[in-house]
Coordinates of C-alpha atoms in Angstrom, one line a residue:
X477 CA 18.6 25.7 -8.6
X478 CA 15.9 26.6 -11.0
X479 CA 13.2 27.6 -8.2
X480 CA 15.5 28.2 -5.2
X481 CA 14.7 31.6 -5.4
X482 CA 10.2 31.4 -5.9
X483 CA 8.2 32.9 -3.6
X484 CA 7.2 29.8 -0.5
X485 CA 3.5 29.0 -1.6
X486 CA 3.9 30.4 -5.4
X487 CA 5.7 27.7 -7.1
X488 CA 5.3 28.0 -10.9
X489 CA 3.4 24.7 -11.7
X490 CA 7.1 23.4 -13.3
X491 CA 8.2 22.8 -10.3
X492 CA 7.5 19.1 -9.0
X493 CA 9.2 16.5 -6.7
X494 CA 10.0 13.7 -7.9
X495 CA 11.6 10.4 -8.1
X496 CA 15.8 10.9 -8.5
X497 CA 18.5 8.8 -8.2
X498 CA 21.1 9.3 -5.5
X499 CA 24.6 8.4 -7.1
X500 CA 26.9 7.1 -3.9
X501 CA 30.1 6.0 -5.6
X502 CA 31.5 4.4 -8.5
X503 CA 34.4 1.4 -8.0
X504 CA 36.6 -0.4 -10.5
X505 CA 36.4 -3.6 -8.7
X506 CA 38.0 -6.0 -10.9
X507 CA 40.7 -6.2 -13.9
X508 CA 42.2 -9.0 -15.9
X509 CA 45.5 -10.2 -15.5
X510 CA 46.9 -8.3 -18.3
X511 CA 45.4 -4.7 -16.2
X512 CA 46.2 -4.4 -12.6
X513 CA 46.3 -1.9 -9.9
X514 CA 47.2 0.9 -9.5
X515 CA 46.5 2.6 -12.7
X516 CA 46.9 6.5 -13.6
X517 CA 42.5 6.5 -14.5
X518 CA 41.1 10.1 -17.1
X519 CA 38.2 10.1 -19.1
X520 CA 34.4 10.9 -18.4
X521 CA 30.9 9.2 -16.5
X522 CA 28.1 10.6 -16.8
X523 CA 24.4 10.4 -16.7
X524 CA 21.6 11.6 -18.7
X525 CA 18.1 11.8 -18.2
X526 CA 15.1 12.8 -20.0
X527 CA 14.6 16.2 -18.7
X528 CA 16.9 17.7 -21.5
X529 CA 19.3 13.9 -22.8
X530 CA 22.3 16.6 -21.6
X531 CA 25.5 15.2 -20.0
X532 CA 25.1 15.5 -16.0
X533 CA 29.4 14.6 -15.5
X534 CA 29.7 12.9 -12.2
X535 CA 33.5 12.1 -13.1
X536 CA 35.6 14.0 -14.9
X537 CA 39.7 14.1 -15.3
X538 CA 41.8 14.8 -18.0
X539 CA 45.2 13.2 -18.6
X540 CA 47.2 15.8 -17.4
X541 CA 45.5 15.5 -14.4
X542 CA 44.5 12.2 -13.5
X543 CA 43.2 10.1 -10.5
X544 CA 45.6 7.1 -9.4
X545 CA 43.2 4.3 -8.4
X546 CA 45.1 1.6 -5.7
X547 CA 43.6 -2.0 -4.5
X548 CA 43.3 0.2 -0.9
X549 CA 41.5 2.6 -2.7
X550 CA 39.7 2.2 -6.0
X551 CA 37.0 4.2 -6.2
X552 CA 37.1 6.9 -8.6
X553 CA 37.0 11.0 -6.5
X554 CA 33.3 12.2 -8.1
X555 CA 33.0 15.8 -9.2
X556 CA 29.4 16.1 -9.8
X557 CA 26.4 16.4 -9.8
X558 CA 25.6 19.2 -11.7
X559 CA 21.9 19.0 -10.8
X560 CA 19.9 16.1 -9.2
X561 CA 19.5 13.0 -11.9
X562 CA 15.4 12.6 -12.5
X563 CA 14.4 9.2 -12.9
X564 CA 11.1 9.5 -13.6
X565 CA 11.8 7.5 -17.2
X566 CA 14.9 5.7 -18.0
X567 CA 18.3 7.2 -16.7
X568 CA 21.9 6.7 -19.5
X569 CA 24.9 6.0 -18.2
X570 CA 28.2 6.7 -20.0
X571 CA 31.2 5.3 -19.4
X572 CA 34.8 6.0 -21.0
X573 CA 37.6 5.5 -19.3
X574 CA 41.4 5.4 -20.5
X575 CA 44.4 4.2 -18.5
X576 CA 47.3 6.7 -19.0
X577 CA 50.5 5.2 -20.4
X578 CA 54.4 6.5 -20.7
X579 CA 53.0 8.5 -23.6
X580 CA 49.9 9.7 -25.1
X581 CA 50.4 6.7 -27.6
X582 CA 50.6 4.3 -24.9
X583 CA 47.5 5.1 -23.6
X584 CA 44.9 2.4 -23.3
X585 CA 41.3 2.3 -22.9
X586 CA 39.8 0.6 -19.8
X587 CA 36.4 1.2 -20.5
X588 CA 34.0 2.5 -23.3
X589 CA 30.2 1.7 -22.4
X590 CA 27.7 2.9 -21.9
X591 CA 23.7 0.8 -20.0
X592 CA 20.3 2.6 -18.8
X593 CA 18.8 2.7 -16.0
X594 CA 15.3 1.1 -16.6
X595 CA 13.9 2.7 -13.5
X596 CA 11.2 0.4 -10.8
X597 CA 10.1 0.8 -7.7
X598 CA 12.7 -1.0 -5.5
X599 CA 14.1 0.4 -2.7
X600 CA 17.3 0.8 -0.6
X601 CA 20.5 0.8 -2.0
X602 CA 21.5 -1.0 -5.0
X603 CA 24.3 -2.1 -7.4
X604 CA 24.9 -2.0 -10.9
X605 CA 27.9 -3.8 -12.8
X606 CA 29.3 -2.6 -15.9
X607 CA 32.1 -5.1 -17.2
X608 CA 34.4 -5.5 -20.4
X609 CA 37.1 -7.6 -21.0
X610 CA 39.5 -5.3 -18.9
X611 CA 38.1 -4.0 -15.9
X612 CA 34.8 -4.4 -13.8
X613 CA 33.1 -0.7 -12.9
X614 CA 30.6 -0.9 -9.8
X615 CA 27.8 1.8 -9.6
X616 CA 26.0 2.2 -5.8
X617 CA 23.4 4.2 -5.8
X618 CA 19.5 4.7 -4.3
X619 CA 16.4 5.2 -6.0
X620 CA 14.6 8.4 -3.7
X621 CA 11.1 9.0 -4.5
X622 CA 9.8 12.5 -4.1
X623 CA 12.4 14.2 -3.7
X624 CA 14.0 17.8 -4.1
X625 CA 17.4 18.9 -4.7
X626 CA 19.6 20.3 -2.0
X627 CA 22.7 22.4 -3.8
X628 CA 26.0 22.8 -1.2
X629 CA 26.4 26.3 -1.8
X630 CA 29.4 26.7 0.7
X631 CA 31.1 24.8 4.1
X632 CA 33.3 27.8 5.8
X633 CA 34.7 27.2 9.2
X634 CA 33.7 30.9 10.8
X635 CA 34.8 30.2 14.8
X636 CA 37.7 28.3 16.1
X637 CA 41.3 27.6 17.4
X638 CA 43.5 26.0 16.7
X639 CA 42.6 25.0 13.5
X640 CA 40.3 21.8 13.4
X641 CA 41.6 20.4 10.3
X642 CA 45.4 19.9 10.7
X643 CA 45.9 17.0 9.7
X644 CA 43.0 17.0 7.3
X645 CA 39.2 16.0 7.2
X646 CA 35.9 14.5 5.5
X647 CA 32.8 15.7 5.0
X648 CA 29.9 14.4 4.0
X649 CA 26.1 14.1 4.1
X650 CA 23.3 11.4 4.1
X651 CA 19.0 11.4 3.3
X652 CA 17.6 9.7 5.2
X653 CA 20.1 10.7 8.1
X654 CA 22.5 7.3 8.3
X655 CA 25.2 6.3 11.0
X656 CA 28.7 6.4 10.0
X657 CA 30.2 3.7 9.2
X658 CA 33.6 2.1 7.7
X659 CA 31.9 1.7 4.2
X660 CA 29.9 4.6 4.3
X661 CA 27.9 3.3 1.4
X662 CA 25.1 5.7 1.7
X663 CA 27.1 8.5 2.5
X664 CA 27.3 11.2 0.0
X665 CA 31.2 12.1 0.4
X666 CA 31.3 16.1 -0.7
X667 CA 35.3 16.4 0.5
X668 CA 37.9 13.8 1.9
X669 CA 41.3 15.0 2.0
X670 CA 43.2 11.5 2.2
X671 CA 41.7 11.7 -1.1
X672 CA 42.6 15.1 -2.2
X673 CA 46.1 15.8 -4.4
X674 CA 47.3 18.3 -1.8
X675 CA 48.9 16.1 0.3
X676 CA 46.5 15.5 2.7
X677 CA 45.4 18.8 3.4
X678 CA 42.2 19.9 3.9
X679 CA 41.5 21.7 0.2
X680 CA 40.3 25.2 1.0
X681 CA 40.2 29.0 -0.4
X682 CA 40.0 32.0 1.4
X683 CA 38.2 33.3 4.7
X684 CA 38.2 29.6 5.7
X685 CA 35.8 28.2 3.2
X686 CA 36.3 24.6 2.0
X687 CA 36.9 23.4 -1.5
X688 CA 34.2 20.6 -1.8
X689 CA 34.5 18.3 -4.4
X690 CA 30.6 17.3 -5.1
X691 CA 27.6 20.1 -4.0
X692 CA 24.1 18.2 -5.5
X693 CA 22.4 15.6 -3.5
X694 CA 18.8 14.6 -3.4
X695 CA 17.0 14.9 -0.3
X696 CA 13.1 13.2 0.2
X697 CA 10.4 15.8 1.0
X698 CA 9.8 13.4 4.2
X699 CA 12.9 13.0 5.6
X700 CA 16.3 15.4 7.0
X701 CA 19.7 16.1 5.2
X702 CA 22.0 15.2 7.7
X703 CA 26.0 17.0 7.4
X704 CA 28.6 14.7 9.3
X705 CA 32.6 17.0 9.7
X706 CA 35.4 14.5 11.0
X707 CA 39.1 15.9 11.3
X708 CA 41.7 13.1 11.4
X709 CA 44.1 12.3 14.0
X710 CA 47.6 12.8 13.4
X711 CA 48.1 9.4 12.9
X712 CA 45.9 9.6 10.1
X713 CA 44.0 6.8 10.4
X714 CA 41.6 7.7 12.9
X715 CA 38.7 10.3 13.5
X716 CA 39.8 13.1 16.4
X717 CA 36.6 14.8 16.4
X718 CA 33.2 14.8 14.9
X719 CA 30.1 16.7 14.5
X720 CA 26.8 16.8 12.4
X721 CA 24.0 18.7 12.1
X722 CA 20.9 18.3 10.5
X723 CA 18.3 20.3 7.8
X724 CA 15.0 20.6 7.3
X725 CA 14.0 19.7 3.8
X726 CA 12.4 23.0 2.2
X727 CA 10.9 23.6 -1.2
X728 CA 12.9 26.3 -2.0
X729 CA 15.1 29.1 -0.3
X730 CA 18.4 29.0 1.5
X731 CA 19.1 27.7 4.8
X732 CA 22.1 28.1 6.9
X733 CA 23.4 26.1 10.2
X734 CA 26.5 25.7 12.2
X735 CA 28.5 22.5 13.0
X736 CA 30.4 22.4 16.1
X737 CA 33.8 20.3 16.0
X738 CA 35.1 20.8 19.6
X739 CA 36.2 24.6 19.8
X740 CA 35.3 24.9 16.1
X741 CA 32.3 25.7 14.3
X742 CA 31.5 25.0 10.4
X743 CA 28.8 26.9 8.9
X744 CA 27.2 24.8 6.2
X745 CA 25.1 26.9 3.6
X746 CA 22.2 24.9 1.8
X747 CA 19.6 25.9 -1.5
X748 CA 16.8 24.1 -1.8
X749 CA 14.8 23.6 -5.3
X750 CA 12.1 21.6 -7.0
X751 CA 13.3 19.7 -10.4
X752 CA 11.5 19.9 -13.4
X753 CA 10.5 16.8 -15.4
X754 CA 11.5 18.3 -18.8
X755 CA 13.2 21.4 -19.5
X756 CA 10.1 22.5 -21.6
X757 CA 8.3 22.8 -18.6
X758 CA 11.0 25.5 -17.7
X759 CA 11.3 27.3 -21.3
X760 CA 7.3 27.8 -21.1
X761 CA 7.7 29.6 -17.7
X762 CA 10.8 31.7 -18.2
X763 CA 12.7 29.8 -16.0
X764 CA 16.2 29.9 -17.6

């Protein structure tokens, strides 16, 4: 969120769009015979990127609070992006993972790794394989090419009744604008509470705002952000009711809209920035 805040049509010359990688999800897909589901997963993956070689976590649990991956679902619940992930030049990815045992001694590690990102040209969505002798960890993401960064600064339903997540919801959000589907591969998911540790609750604070678990995403300078709200049925299983609403990608500033659920209404509160290409660029222009 470096220039959320600049004047629209005085952008410090730092400011630039450009070409980021859109992280979808991240999967362990495959263990040995000795390492089976479900396993009690901590540890770290992150990315770094030549703007300033800093960790940018997109994963992030410690032991005493760890994710249990199953074979019905075994991808791992993102936290981040901190900020968007330039790929301008080559991209690190790091990898450790442990498996948490009866005791801290018992632990085991399941993965320790870490493989670049060599950037190209390709388009669309694509998959990257890390692998050891344990365990088999899928990365999906999408090379975007001129993008900014939209930050989720806040989803807070304002308007409705009864309450449109009682028996919990998912939100999430797609550039370019994509249908849901059962995979939802290029859906950034920012909050799903069959995946939350509340019990299938809808995670939220106060004055009806909603604790989402992810808030970066990259959004092309040609193209929407699209926001897709779905509460569950009772049964669980099944979508009750859906909206979406759409954003027009800006260069900087804050936008606001409202999703209507039925009854309800969400209001969804975006900024929009420029990304630097090295955090010199930002030290030279006061932008700290």
């Amino acid at each position: 969120m470096h220039f959320t805040y600049c004047t629209p049509g005085l952008i410090p010359y730092a400011a630039r769009t450009v070409s980021t990688l859109q992280i979808y999800s991240v999967k362990i897909v495959g263990t040995d015979g000795k390492l089976k589901l479900p396993l009690h997963v901590y540890g770290i993956v992150a990315a770094r990127d030549a703007v300033d070689y800093n960790r940018n976590i997109l994963f992030s649990w410690r032991r005493e609070n760890c994710q249990k991956l199953t074979p019905e679902d075994p991808f791992l619940r993102l936290t981040g992006l901190s900020r968007a992930i330039v790929a301008v030049y080559h991209v690190d990815f790091e990898v450790q993972l442990k498996v948490k045992g009866s005791s801290r001694s018992r632990d085991r590690a399941l993965m320790s790794h870490c493989f670049t990102y060599a950037g190209g040209y390709h388009e669309g969505l694509h998959t990257t394989f890390s692998s050891n002798s344990f365990c088999t960890v899928e990365f999906s993401y999408e090379r975007l090419t001129e993008t900014v960064q939209a930050t989720i600064l806040s989803a807070r339903v304002v308007e409705g009744a009864p309450w449109p997540f009682e028996y919990g919801g998912r939100i999430m959000c797609s550039s370019p604008p994509q249908e849901v589907t059962d995979s939802l591969s290029r859906q950034v998911v920012l909050v799903d509470s069959h995946r939350s540790d509340d019990g299938g609750e809808m995670p939220m604070g106060s004055d009806g705002y909603l604790d989402l678990s992810r808030h970066v995403v990259s959004v092309e300078l040609e193209e929407s952000l699209q926001f897709v709200i779905q509460a569950y049925s009772q049964s669980g299983d099944a979508i009750a009711r859906q909206g979406s609403v759409r954003f027009r990608t800006k260069y900087c500033n804050i936008s606001r809209a409202i999703c209507e659920i039925d009854d309800s209404k969400v209001e969804i509160t975006v900024a929009w920035s420029q990304l630097a290409k090295h955090k010199r660029d930002i030290l030279l222009e006061g932008h700290v």
